[in-house]
Coordinates of C-alpha atoms and ligand atoms in Angstrom, one line a residue:
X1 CA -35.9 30.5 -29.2
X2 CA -33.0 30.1 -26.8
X3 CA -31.3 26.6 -26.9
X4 CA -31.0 25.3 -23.8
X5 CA -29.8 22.0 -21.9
X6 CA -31.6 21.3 -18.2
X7 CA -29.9 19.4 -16.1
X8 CA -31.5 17.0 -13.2
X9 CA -31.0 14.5 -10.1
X10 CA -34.0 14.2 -8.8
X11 CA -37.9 15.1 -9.0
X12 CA -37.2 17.1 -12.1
X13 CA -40.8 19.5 -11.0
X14 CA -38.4 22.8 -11.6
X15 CA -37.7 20.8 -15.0
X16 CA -42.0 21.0 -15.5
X17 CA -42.2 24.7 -15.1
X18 CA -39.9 25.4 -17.8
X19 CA -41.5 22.8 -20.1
X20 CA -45.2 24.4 -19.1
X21 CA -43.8 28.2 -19.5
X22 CA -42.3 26.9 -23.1
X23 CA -45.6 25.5 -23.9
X24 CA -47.8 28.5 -22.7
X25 CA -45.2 30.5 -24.6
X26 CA -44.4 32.7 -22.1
X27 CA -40.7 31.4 -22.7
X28 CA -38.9 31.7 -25.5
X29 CA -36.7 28.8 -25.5
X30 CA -36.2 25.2 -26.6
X31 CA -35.4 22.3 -24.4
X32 CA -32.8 20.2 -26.2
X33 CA -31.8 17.6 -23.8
X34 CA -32.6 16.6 -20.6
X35 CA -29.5 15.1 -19.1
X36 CA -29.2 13.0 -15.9
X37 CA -26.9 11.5 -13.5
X38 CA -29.4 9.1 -11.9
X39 CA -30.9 6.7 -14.1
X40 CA -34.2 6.7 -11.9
X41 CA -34.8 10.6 -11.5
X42 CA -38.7 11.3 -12.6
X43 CA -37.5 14.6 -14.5
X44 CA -36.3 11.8 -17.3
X45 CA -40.1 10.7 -17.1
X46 CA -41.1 13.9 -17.1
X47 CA -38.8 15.4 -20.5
X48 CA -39.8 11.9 -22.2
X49 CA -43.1 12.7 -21.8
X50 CA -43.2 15.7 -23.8
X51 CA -40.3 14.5 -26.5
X52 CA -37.3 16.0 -25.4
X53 CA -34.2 14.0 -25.6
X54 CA -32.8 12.9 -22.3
X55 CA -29.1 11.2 -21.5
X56 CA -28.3 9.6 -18.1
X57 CA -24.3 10.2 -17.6
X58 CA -23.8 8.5 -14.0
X59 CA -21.0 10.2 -12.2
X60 CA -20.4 6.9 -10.6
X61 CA -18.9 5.5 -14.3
X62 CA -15.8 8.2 -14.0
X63 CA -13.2 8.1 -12.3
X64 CA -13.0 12.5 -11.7
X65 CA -15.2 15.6 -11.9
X66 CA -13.3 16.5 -15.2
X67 CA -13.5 13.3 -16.7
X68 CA -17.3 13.3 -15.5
X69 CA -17.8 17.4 -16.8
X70 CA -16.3 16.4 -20.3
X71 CA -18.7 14.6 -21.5
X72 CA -21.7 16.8 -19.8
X73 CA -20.1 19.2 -22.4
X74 CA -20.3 16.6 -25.0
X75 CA -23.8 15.2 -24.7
X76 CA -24.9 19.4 -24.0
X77 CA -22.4 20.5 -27.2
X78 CA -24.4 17.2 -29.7
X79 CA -27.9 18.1 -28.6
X80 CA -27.3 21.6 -30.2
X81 CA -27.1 23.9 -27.6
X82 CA -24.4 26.6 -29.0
X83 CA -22.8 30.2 -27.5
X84 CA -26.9 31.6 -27.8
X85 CA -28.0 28.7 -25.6
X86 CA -27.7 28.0 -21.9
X87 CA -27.6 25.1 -19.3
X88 CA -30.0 25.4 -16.2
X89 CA -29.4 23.4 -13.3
X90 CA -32.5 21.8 -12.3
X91 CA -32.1 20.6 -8.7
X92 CA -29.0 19.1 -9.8
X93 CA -27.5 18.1 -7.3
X94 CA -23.1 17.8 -8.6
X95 CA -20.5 20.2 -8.1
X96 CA -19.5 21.2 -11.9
X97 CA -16.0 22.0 -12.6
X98 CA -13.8 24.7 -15.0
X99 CA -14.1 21.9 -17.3
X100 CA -17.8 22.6 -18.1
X101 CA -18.3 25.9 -16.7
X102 CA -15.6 27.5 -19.3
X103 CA -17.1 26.0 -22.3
X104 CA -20.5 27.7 -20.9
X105 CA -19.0 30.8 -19.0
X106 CA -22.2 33.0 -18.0
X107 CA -24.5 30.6 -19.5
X108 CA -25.0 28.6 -16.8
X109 CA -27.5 28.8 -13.9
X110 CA -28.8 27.1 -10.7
X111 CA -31.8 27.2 -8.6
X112 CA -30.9 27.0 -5.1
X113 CA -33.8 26.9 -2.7
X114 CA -32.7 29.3 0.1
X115 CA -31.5 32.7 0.5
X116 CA -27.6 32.8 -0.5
X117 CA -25.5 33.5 0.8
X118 CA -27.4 31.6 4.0
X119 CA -27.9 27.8 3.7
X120 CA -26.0 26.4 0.6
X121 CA -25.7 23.1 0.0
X122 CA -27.7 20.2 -0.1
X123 CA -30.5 21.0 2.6
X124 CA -31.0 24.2 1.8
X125 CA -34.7 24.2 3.5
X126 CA -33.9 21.7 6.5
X127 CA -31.0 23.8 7.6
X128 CA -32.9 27.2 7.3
X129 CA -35.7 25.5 9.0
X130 CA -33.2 24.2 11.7
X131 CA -32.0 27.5 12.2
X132 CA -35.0 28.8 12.8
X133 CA -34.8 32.0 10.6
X134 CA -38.3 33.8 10.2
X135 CA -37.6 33.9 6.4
X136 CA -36.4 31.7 3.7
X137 CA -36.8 31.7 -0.1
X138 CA -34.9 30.5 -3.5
X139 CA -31.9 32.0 -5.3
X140 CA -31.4 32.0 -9.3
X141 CA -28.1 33.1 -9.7
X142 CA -25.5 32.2 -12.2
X143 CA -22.7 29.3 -11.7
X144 CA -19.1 29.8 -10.6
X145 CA -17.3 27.2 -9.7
X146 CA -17.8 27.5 -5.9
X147 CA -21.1 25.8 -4.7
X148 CA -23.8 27.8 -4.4
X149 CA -22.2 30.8 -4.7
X150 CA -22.0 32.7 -8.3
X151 CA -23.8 36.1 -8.8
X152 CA -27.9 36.2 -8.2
X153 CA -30.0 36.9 -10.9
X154 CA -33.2 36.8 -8.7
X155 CA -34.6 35.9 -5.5
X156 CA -38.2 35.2 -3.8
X157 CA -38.7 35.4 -0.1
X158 CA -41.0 32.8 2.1
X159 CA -42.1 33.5 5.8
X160 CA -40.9 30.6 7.8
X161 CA -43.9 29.1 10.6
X162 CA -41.6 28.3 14.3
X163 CA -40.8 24.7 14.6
X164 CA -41.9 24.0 10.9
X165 CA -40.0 20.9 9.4
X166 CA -37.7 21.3 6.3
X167 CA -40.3 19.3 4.2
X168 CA -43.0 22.4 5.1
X169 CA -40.6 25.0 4.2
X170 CA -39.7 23.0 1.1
X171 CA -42.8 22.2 -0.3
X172 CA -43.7 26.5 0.0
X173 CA -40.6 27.4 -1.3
X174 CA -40.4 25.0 -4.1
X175 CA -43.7 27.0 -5.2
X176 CA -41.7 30.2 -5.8
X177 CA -38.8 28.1 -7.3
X178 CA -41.8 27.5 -10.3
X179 CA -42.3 31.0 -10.9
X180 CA -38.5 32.4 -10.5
X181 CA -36.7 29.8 -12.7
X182 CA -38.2 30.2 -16.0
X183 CA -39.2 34.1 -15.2
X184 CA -34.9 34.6 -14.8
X185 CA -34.8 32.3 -18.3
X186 CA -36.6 34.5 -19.7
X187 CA -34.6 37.3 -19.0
X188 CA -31.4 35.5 -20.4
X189 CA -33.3 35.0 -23.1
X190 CA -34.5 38.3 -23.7
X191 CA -31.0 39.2 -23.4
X192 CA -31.4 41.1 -21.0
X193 CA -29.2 40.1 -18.1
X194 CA -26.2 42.2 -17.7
X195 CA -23.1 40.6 -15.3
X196 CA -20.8 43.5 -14.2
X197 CA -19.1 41.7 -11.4
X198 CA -21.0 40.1 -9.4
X199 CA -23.9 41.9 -9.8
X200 CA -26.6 41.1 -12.3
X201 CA -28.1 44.1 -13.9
X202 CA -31.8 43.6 -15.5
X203 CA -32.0 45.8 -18.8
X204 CA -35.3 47.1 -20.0
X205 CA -37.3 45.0 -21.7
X206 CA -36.8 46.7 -25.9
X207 CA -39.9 48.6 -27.0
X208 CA -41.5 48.0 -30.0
X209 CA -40.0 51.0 -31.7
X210 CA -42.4 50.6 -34.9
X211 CA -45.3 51.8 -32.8
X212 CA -45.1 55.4 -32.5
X213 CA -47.6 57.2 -30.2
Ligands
GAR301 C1 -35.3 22.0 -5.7 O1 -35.8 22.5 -4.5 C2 -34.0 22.8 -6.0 O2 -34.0 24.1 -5.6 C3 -33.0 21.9 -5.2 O3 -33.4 20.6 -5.4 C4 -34.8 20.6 -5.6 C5 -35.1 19.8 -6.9 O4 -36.5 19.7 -7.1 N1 -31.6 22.2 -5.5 C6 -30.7 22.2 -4.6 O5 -30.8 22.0 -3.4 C7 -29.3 22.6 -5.2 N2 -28.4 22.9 -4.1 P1 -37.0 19.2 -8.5 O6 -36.2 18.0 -9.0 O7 -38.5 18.9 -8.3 O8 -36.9 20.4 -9.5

């Protein structure tokens, strides 16, 4: 199984779909920590619940990004989560920096829920719902060190209703988030997920060759 370390601020429900995909075993990977930077997000709740090791690092107790990113690599490094594994960004909500990507280059990845390159940031449903766009959706895509912005893996597509509020939109997109997330894990996992550029190629899945027709 693929190592990997999920990172969360808040409700921690993208954080459930991998843990219920692991457990149906329609993932092939292992959760080894659960790491934090609010001490009161559920998705510590939620890991704890089903034995996976959780850390809460609060951003407020350093004094940069980098000091801040070094021991994200730290606590990810100690839980066991080597060059095979990965770190998903579970609605967590911190810009990371060189510090932490490079020990993890194309290892790391982000659900973000809107289209990107439209509506990055932190209200990514509000501000599509704002704009009034007729479609919406989330974004897997790997992590550069620009917001929002490294190379998509995978994206699902929501019709927006006029004059529908951002918690709507959300609540429909955060749906699709469940299925996407652990579907594009699978994939790394698989090892499958080719980067040439910024585009993400998806490799056939490898064919049992011992069964011959
Ligand atoms: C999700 O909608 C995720 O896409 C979003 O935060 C929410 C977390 O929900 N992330 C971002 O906005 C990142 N820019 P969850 O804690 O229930 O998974």
């Amino acid at each position: 199984a693929m190592p990997i370390a999920v990172l969360v601020s808040g409700g921690g429900s993208n954080l459930q779909s991998i843990i219920d995909r692991i457990e149906a075993g329609m993932l092939d990977a292992e959760i080894k920590v659960v790491v934090s930077n609010r001490g009161d997000s559920f998705g510590l709740t939620r890991a704890r619940n089903h034995n996976i090791p959780t850390r809460v690092l609060l951003h407020t107790d350093f004094d940069s990004r980098e000091t801040f990113d070094e021991e994200m690599v730290r606590a990810i490094r100690q839980s066991g989560v080597n060059e095979t594994g990965a770190v998903v960004m579970a609605g967590f909500m911190r810009i990371v920096t060189p510090v932490f990507l490079e020990p993890f280059r194309g290892r790391v990845v982000n659900i973000h829920p809107a289209l990107l390159p439209s509506f990055p940031g932190v209200r990514g449903q509000g501000d599509a719902a704002d704009y009034g766009v007729k479609i919406s959706g989330c974004t897997v895509h790997f992590v550069d060190e620009q917001m929002d912005h490294g190379a998509v893996i995978m994206q699902a597509a929501v019709p927006c209703q006029p004059g529908e509020g951002g918690d709507a939109l959300a609540a429909r997109i955060l749906k699709l988030e469940h299925r996407i997330l652990p579907q594009a894990l699978q994939w790394l996992a698989e090892g499958r997920l080719e980067l040439r550029g910024r585009f993400v190629h998806l490799k056939p899945a490898s064919r049992n060759l011992a069964i011959q027709p």
